[in-house]
Tab-separated table of C-alpha atoms and ligand atoms in Angstrom:
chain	number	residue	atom	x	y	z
A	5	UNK	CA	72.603	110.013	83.606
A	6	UNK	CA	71.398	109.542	87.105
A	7	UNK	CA	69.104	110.561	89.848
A	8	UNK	CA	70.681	111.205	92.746
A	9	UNK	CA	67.851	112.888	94.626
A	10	UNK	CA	64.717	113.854	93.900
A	11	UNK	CA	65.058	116.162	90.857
A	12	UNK	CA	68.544	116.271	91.236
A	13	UNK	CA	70.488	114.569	88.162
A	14	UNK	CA	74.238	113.281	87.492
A	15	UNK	CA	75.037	114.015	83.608
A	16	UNK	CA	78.417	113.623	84.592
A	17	UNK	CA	81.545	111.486	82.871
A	18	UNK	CA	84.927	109.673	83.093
A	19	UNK	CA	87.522	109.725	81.084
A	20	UNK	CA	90.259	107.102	80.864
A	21	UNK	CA	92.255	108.795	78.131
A	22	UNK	CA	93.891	111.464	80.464
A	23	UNK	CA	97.366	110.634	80.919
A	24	UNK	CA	98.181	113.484	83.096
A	25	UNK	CA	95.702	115.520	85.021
A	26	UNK	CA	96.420	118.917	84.823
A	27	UNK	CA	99.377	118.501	83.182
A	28	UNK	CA	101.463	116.642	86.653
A	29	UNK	CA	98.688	114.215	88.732
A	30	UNK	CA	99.379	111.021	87.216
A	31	UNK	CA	95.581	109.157	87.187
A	32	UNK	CA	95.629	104.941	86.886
A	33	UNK	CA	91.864	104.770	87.049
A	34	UNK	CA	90.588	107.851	85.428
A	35	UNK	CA	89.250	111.122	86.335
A	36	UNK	CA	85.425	112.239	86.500
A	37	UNK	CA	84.488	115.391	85.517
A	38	UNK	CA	81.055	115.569	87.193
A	39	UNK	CA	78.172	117.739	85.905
A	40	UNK	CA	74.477	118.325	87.890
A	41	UNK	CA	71.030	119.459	86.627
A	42	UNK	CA	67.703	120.379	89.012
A	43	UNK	CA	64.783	119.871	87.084
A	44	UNK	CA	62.603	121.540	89.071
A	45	UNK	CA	59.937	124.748	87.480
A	46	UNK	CA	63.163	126.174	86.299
A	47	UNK	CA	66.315	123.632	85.257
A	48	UNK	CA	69.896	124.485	86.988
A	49	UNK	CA	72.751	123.045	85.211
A	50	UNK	CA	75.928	123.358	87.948
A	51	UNK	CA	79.184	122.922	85.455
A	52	UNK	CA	79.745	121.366	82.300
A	53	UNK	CA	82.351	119.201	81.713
A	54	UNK	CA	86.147	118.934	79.651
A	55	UNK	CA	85.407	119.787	75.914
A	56	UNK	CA	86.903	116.260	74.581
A	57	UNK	CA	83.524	114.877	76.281
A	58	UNK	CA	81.197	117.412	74.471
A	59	UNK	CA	78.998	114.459	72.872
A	60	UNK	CA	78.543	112.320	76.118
A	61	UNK	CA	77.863	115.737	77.818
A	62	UNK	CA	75.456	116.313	75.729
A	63	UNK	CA	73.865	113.411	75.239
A	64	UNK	CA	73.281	113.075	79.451
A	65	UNK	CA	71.781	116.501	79.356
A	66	UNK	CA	69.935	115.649	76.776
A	67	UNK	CA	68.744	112.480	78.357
A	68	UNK	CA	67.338	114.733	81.354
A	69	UNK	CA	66.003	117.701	79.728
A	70	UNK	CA	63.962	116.014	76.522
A	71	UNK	CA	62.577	119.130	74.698
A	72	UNK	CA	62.777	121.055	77.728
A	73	UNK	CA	65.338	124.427	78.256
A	74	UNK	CA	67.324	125.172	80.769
A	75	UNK	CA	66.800	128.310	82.282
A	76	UNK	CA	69.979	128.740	84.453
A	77	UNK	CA	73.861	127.217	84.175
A	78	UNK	CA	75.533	127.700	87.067
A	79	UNK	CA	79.466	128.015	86.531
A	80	UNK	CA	81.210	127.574	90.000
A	81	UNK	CA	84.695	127.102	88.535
A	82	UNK	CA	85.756	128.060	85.724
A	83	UNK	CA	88.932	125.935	85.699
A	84	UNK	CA	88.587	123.872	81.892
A	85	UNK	CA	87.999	120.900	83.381
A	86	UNK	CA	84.713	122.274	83.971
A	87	UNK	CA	83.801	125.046	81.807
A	88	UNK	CA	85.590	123.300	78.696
A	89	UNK	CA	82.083	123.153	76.803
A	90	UNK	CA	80.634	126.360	78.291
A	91	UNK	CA	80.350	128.092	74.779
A	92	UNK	CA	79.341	124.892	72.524
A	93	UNK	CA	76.426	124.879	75.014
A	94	UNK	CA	75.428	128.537	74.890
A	95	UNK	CA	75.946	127.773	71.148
A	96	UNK	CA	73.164	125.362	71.605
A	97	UNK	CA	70.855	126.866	74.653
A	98	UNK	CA	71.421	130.753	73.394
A	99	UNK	CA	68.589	131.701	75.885
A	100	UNK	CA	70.146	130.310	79.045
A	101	UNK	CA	71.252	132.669	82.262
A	102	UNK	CA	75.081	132.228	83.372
A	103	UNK	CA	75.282	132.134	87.138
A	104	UNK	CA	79.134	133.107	88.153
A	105	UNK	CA	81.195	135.392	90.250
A	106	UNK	CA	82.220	138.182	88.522
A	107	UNK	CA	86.105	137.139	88.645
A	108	UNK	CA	84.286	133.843	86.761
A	109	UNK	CA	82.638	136.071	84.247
A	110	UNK	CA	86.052	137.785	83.878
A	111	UNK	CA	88.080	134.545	83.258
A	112	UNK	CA	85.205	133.400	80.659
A	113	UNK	CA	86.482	136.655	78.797
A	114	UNK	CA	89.928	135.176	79.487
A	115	UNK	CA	89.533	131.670	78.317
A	116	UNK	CA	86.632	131.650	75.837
A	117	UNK	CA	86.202	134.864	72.934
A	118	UNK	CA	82.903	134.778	73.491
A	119	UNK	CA	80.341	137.064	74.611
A	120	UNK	CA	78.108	135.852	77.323
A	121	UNK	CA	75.021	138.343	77.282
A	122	UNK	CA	72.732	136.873	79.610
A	123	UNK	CA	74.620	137.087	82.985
A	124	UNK	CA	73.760	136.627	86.668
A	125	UNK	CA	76.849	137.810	89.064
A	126	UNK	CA	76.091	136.164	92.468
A	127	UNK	CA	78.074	137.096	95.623
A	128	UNK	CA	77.948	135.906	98.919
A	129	UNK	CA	74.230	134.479	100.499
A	130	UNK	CA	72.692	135.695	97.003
A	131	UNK	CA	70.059	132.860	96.109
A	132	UNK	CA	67.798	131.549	93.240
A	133	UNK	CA	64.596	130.109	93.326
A	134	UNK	CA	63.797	127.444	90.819
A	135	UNK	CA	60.281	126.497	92.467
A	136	UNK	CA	61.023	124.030	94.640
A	137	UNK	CA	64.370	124.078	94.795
A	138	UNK	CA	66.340	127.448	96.547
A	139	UNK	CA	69.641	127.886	95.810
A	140	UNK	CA	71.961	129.248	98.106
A	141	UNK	CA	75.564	130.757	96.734
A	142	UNK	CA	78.452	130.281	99.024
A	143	UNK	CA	81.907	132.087	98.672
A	144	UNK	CA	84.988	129.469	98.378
A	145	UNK	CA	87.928	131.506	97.502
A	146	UNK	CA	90.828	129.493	96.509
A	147	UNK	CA	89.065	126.233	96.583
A	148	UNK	CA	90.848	125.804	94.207
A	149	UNK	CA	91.069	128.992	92.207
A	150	UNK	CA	89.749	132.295	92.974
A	151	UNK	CA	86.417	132.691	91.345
A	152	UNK	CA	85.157	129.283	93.049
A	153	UNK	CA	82.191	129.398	94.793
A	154	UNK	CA	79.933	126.428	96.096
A	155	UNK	CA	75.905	125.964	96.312
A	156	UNK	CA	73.711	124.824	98.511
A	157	UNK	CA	70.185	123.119	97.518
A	158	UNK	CA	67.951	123.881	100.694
A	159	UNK	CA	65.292	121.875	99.336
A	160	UNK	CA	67.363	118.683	98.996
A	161	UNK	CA	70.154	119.825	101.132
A	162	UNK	CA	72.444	118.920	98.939
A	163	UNK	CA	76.080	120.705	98.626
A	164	UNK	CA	77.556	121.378	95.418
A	165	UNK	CA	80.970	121.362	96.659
A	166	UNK	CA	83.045	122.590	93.117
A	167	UNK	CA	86.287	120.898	93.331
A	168	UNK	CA	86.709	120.374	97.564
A	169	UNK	CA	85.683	117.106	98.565
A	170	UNK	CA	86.852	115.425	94.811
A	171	UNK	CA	89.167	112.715	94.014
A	172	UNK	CA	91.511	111.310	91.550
A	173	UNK	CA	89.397	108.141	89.770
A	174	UNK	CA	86.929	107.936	87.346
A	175	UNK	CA	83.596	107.002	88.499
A	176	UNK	CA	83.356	103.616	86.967
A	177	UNK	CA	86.674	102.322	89.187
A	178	UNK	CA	85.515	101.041	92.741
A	179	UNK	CA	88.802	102.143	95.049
A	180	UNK	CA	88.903	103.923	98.416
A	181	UNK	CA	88.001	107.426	98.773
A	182	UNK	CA	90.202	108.747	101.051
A	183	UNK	CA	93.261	107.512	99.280
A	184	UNK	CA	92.870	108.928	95.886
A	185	UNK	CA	91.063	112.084	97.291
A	186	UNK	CA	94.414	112.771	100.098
A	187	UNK	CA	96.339	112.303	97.110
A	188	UNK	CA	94.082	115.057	95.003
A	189	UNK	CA	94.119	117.343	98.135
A	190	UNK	CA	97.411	117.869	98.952
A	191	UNK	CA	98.070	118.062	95.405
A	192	UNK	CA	95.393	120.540	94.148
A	193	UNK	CA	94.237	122.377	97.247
A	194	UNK	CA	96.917	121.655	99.654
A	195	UNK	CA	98.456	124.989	100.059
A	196	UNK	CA	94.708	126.869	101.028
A	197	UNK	CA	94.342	125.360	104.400
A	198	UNK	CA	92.908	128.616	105.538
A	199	UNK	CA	90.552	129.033	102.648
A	200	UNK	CA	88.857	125.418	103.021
A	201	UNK	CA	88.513	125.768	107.072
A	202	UNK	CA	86.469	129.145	106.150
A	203	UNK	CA	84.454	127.139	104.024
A	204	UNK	CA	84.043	124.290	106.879
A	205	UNK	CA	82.867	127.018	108.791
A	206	UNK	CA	80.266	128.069	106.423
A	207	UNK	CA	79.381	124.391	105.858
A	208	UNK	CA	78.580	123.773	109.937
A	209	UNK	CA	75.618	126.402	109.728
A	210	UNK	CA	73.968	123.868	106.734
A	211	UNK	CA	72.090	120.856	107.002
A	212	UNK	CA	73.668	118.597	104.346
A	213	UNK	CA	72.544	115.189	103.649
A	214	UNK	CA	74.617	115.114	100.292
A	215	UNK	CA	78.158	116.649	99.235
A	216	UNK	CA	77.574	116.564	95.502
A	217	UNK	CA	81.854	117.854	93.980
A	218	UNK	CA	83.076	118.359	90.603
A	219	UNK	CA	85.229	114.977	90.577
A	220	UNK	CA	84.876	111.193	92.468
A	221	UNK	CA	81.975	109.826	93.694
A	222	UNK	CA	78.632	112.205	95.100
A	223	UNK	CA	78.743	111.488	99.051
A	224	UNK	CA	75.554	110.471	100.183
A	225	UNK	CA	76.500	108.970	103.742
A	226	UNK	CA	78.809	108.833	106.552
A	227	UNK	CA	79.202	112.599	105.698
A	228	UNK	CA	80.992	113.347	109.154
A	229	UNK	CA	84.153	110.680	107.974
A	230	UNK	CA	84.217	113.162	104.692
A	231	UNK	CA	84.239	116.224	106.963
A	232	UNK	CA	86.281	115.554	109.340
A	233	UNK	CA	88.971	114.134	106.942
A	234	UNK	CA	88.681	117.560	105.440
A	235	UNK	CA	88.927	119.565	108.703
A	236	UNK	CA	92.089	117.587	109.357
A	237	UNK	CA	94.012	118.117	106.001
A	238	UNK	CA	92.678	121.958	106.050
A	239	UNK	CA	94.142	122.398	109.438
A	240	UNK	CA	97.441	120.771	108.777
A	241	UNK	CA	97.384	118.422	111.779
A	242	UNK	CA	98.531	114.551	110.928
A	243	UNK	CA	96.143	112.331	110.251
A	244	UNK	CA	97.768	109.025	110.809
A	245	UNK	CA	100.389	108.188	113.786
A	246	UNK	CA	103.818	106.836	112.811
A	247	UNK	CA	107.065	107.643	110.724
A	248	UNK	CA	107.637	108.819	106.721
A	249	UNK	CA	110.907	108.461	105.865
A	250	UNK	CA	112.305	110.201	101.948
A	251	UNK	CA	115.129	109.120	100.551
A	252	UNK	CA	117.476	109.291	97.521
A	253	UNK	CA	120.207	107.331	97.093
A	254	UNK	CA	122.553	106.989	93.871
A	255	UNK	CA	125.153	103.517	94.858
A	256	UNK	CA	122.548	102.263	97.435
A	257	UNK	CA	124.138	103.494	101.106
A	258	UNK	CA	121.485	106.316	101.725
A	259	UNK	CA	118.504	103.963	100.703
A	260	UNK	CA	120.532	101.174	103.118
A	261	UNK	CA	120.330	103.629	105.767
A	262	UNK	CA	116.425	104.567	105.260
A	263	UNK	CA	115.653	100.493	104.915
A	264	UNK	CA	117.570	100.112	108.508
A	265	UNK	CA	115.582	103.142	110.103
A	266	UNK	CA	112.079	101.843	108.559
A	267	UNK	CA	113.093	98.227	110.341
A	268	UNK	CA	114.297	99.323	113.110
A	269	UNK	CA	111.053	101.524	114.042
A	270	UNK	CA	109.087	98.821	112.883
A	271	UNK	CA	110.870	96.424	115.834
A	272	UNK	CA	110.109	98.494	117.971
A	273	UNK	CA	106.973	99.661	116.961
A	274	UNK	CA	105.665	102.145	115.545
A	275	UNK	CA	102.430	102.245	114.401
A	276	UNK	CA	103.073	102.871	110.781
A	277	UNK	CA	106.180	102.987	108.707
A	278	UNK	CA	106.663	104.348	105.247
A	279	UNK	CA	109.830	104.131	103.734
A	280	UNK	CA	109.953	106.276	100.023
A	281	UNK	CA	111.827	106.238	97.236
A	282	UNK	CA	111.921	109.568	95.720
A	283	UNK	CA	113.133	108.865	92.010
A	284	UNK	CA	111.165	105.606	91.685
A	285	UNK	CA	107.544	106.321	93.375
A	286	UNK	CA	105.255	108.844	92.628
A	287	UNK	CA	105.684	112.580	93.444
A	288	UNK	CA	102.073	113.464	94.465
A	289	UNK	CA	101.858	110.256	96.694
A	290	UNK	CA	104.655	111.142	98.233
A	291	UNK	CA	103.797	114.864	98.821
A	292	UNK	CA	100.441	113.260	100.019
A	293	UNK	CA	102.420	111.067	102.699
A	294	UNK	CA	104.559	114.063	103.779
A	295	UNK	CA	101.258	115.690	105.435
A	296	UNK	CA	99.845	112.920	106.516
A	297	UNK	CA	102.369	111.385	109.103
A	298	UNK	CA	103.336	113.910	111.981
A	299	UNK	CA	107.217	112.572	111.927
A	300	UNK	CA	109.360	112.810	108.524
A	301	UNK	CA	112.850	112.087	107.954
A	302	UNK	CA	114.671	113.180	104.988
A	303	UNK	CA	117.301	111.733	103.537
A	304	UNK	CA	119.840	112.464	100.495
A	305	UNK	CA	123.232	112.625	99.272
A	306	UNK	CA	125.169	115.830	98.252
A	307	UNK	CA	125.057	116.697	94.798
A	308	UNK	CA	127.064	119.913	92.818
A	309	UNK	CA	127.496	120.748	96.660
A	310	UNK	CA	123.233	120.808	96.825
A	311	UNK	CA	120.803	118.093	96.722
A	312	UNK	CA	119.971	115.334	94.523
A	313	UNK	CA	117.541	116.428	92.380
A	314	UNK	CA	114.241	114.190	93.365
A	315	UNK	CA	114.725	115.811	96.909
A	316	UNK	CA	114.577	118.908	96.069
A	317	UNK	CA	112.061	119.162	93.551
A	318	UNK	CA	109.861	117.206	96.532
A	319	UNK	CA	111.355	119.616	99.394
A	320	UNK	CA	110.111	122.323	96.584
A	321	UNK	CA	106.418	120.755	96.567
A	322	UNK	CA	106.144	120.412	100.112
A	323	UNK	CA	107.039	124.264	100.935
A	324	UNK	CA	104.908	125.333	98.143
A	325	UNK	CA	102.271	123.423	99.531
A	326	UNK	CA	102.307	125.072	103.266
A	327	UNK	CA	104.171	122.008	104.749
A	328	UNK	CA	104.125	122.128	108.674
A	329	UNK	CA	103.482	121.061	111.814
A	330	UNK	CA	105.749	118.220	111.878
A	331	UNK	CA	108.960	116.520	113.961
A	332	UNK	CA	111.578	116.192	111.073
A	333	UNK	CA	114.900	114.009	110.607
A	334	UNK	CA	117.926	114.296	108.249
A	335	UNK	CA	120.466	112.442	106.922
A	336	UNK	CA	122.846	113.412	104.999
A	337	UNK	CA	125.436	111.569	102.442
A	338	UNK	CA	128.828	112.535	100.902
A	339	UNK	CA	131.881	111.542	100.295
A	340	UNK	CA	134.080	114.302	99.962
A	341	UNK	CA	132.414	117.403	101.031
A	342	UNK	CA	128.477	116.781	102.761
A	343	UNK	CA	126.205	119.773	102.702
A	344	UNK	CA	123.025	117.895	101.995
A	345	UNK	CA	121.362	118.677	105.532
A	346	UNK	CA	123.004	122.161	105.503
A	347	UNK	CA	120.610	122.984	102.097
A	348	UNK	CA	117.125	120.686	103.585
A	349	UNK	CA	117.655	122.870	106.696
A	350	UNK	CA	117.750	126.095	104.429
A	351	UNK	CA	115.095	125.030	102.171
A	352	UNK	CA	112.851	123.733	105.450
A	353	UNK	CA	112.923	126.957	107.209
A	354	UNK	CA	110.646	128.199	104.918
A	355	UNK	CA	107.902	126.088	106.294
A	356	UNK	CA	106.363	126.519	109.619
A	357	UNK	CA	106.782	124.854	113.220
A	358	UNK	CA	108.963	122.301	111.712
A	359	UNK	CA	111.243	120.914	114.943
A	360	UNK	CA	114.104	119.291	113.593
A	361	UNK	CA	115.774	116.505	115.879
A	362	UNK	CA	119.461	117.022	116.175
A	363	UNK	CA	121.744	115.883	115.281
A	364	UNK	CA	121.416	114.848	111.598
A	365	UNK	CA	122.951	111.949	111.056
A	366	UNK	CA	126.265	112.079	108.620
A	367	UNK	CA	126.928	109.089	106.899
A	368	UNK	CA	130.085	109.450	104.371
A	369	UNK	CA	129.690	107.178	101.424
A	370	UNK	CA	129.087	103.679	103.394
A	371	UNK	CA	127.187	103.462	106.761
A	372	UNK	CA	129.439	103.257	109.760
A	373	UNK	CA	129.175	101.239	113.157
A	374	UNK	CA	128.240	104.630	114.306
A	375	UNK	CA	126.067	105.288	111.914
A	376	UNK	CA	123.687	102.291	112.852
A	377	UNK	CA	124.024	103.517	116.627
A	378	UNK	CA	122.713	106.991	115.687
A	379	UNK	CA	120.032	105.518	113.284
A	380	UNK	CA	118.829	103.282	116.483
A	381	UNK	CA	119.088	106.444	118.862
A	382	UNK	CA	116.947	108.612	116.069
A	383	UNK	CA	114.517	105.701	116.176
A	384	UNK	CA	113.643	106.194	119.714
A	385	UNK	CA	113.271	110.086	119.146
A	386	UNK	CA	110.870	109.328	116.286
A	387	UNK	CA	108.967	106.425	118.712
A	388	UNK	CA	108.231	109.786	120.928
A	389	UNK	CA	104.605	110.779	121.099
A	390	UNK	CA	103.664	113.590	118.602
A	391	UNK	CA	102.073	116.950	119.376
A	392	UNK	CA	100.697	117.142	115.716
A	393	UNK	CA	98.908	114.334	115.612
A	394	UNK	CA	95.053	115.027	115.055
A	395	UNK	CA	92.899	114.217	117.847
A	396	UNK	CA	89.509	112.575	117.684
A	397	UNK	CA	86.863	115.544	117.056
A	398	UNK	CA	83.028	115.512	116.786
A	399	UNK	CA	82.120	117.424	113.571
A	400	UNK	CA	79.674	119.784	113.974
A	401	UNK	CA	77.046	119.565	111.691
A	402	UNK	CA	73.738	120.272	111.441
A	403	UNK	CA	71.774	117.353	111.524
A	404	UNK	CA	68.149	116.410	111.390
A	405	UNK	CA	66.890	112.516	112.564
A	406	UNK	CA	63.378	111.786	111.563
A	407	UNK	CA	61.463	108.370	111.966
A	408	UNK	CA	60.686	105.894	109.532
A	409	UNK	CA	58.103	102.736	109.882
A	410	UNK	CA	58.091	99.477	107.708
A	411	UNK	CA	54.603	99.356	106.212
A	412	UNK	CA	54.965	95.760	105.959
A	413	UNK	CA	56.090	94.467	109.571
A	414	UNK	CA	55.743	98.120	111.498
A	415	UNK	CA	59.764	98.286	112.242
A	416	UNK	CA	61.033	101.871	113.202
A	417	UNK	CA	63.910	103.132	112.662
A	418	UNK	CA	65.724	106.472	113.280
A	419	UNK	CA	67.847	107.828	110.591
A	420	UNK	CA	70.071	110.859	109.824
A	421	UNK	CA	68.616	112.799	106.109
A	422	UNK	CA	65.108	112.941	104.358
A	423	UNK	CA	65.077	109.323	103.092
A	424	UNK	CA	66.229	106.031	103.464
A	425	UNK	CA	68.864	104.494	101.769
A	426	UNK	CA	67.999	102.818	98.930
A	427	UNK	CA	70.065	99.801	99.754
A	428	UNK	CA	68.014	99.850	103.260
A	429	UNK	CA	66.433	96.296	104.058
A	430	UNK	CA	63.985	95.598	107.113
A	431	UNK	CA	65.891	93.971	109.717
A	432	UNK	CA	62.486	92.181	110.402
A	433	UNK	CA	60.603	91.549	107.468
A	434	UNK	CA	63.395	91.894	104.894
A	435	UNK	CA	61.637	94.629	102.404
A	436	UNK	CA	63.265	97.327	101.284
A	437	UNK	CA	63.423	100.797	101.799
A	438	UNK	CA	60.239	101.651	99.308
A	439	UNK	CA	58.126	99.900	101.919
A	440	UNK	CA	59.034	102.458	104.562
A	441	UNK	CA	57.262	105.521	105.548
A	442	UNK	CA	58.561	108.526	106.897
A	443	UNK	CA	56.359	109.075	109.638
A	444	UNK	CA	58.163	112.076	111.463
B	514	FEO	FE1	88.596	120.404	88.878
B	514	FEO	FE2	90.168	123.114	89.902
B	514	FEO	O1	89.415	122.037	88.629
């Protein structure tokens, strides 16, 4: 258990058993399933957690609430992750109000045979009031599932973001954000572009000072790096410049001819290289890489006159995850009959605004003298500058600066949310933040 912001609680946990999550996402460090309770007049509860973590669950909400009952548990996915102890608490808080969608209450029927009997269906702008707190209920579509929606605390301006914004990791693992939450992105909510830029949209009318998700770490700063990572992915523009190449290779020549393209763009260089071995690394980071460089080459040998497999289960992935906007490459090897580019291309026109430089290069069984010349001429045409890269962009956001003075020394500084950090030090006198005064 922790407090996060003034009457706002983490009862959250990790698990390091997982193995898979959801049954693909391979997870080194963990996964948190996170889990929120407002104590304010009335006590909101946003999400439980996966039933094998009933007892911890518990015991955090227990932690918070003492004798106390909540009056409201608000379900804004009902994916199992979340809503795996829904019933064993209603077992043990009979008199609480569940706040869902109606397409949640209908997948509770689904998932759980249970009847719910105290129900709140929420829509759209609908809002609760908890005393101090208000809660506002925002629509998210297909971020991830259907029934998701999001909520906004006005009073601590806090957004319960559900599963957008979250990240592969458990909680108790220090690692970069953005890697482990591309990586969760692409993966989970990759194919709804559309559905998370409607929910940016809704998000620029909001003052947030917190992004509070369902998994990785509750974002309490440097919220426009967050949002505008988000806007990026959403909108399928390429985040980083320079060159992904795929490969497969089954005696070595294709994988020899991927190596020799990643060096030679690297001599001449280009900004980033990454150079991926389909069978060997794994799928997801792959996928992730796929939409994050604008220029991708592809390249595989000819197998039962299609593809080896590892491409095409990754070609599969990519379309199934919206992939385009990108400059693409192919190579192609065989040595008695290549069709490898001829099924990419058919596979590829299924995405959108993919321009594919031509010609793909041919290599039949070992690469050629003119081979190497063509991989050096396709390294210039992937040193050209890219259309699809993302350009720098403000994030608009509604912010509010107020003023806060050092008691000790009289320092002032200007700062972006309700409260200082509670790291913050006096530059002048050296005491921390609880010797500051918000004086605006
Ligand atoms: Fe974290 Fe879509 O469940």
């Amino acid at each position: 258990m922790k407090l996060i912001k003034e009457d706002v609680y983490y009862i959250g946990v990790n698990d390091h058993q997982l193995d898979l999550f959801e049954g693909q996402y391979d997870v080194p460090n963990g996964m948190a399933y996170n889990s929120y309770v407002i104590k304010d007049d009335l006590i909101a509860i946003f999400d439980t957690v996966e039933k094998n973590f009933k007892d911890e669950w518990f015991a955090n909400l227990k932690e918070v609430l003492g004798d106390e009952k909540p009056t409201y548990l608000i379900v804004q996915h009902m994916e199992p992750d979340h809503s795996g102890n829904l019933i064993e608490f209603l077992k043990s808080y009979p008199d609480t109000f569940v706040v869902a969608t109606a397409q949640a209450f209908r997948m509770m029927s689904q998932f759980y045979n249970f009847e719910i009997k105290r129900k709140i269906i929420v829509t759209e702008g609908d809002s609760l009031n908890l005393g101090k707190h208000i809660l506002k209920f925002i629509m998210a579509p297909m971020v991830h599932w259907p029934e998701v929606m999001v909520t906004y605390d006005e009073t601590s301006k806090t957004l319960f973001s559900a599963d957008a914004f979250g990240k592969f990791g458990a909680l108790d693992h220090e690692e970069d954000w953005a890697c482990e939450a591309r990586r969760y992105y692409f993966g989970i909510v990759g194919k709804y572009g559309v559905q998370v830029q409607n929910l940016l949209k809704k998000a620029e009318n909001l003052e947030i000072e917190a992004i509070c998700p369902l998994h990785g770490p509750m974002l309490m700063e440097n919220l426009n790096y967050y949002l505008n990572l988000y806007d990026i992915w959403s909108s399928y523009k390429s985040e980083t410049d320079g060159v992904a190449i795929f490969y497969t290779s089954v005696y070595g020549h294709t994988k020899e001819a991927a190596e020799l393209l990643a060096n030679t763009l690297k001599n001449k260089g280009c900004p980033k290289v990454v150079c991926c071995d389909l069978a060997r690394e794994d799928m997801a980071e792959a996928v992730e890489d796929a939409f994050r460089y604008p220029r991708i080459v592809f390249a595989t040998t000819t197998y039962n006159m299609s593809i080896f497999p590892f491409m095409r289960t990754f070609l599969d992935h990519l379309i199934e995850h919206n992939f385009q906007n990108k400059t693409i490459a192919l190579i192609e090897n065989g040595t008695w009959a290549p069709n490898a580019a001829k099924v990419m291309k058919e596979l590829l026109s299924h995405g959108k605004n993919l321009n594919v430089i031509v010609p793909e290069i041919r290599i039949m069984s070992l690469l050629s003298d003119d081979n190497k010349k063509q991989i050096n001429f396709l390294a210039d045409k992937l040193m050209e500058p890219s259309e699809f890269l993302a350009k720098e962009k403000e994030v608009k956001r509604v912010v509010k600066k107020h003023h806060f003075a050092c008691k000790i020394c009289g320092f002032v500084i200007e700062f972006e949310g309700e409260e200082l950090p509670k790291d913050y030090v006096c530059p002048i006198c050296k005491h921390p933040a609880s010797d500051f005064e918000k004086i605006d």
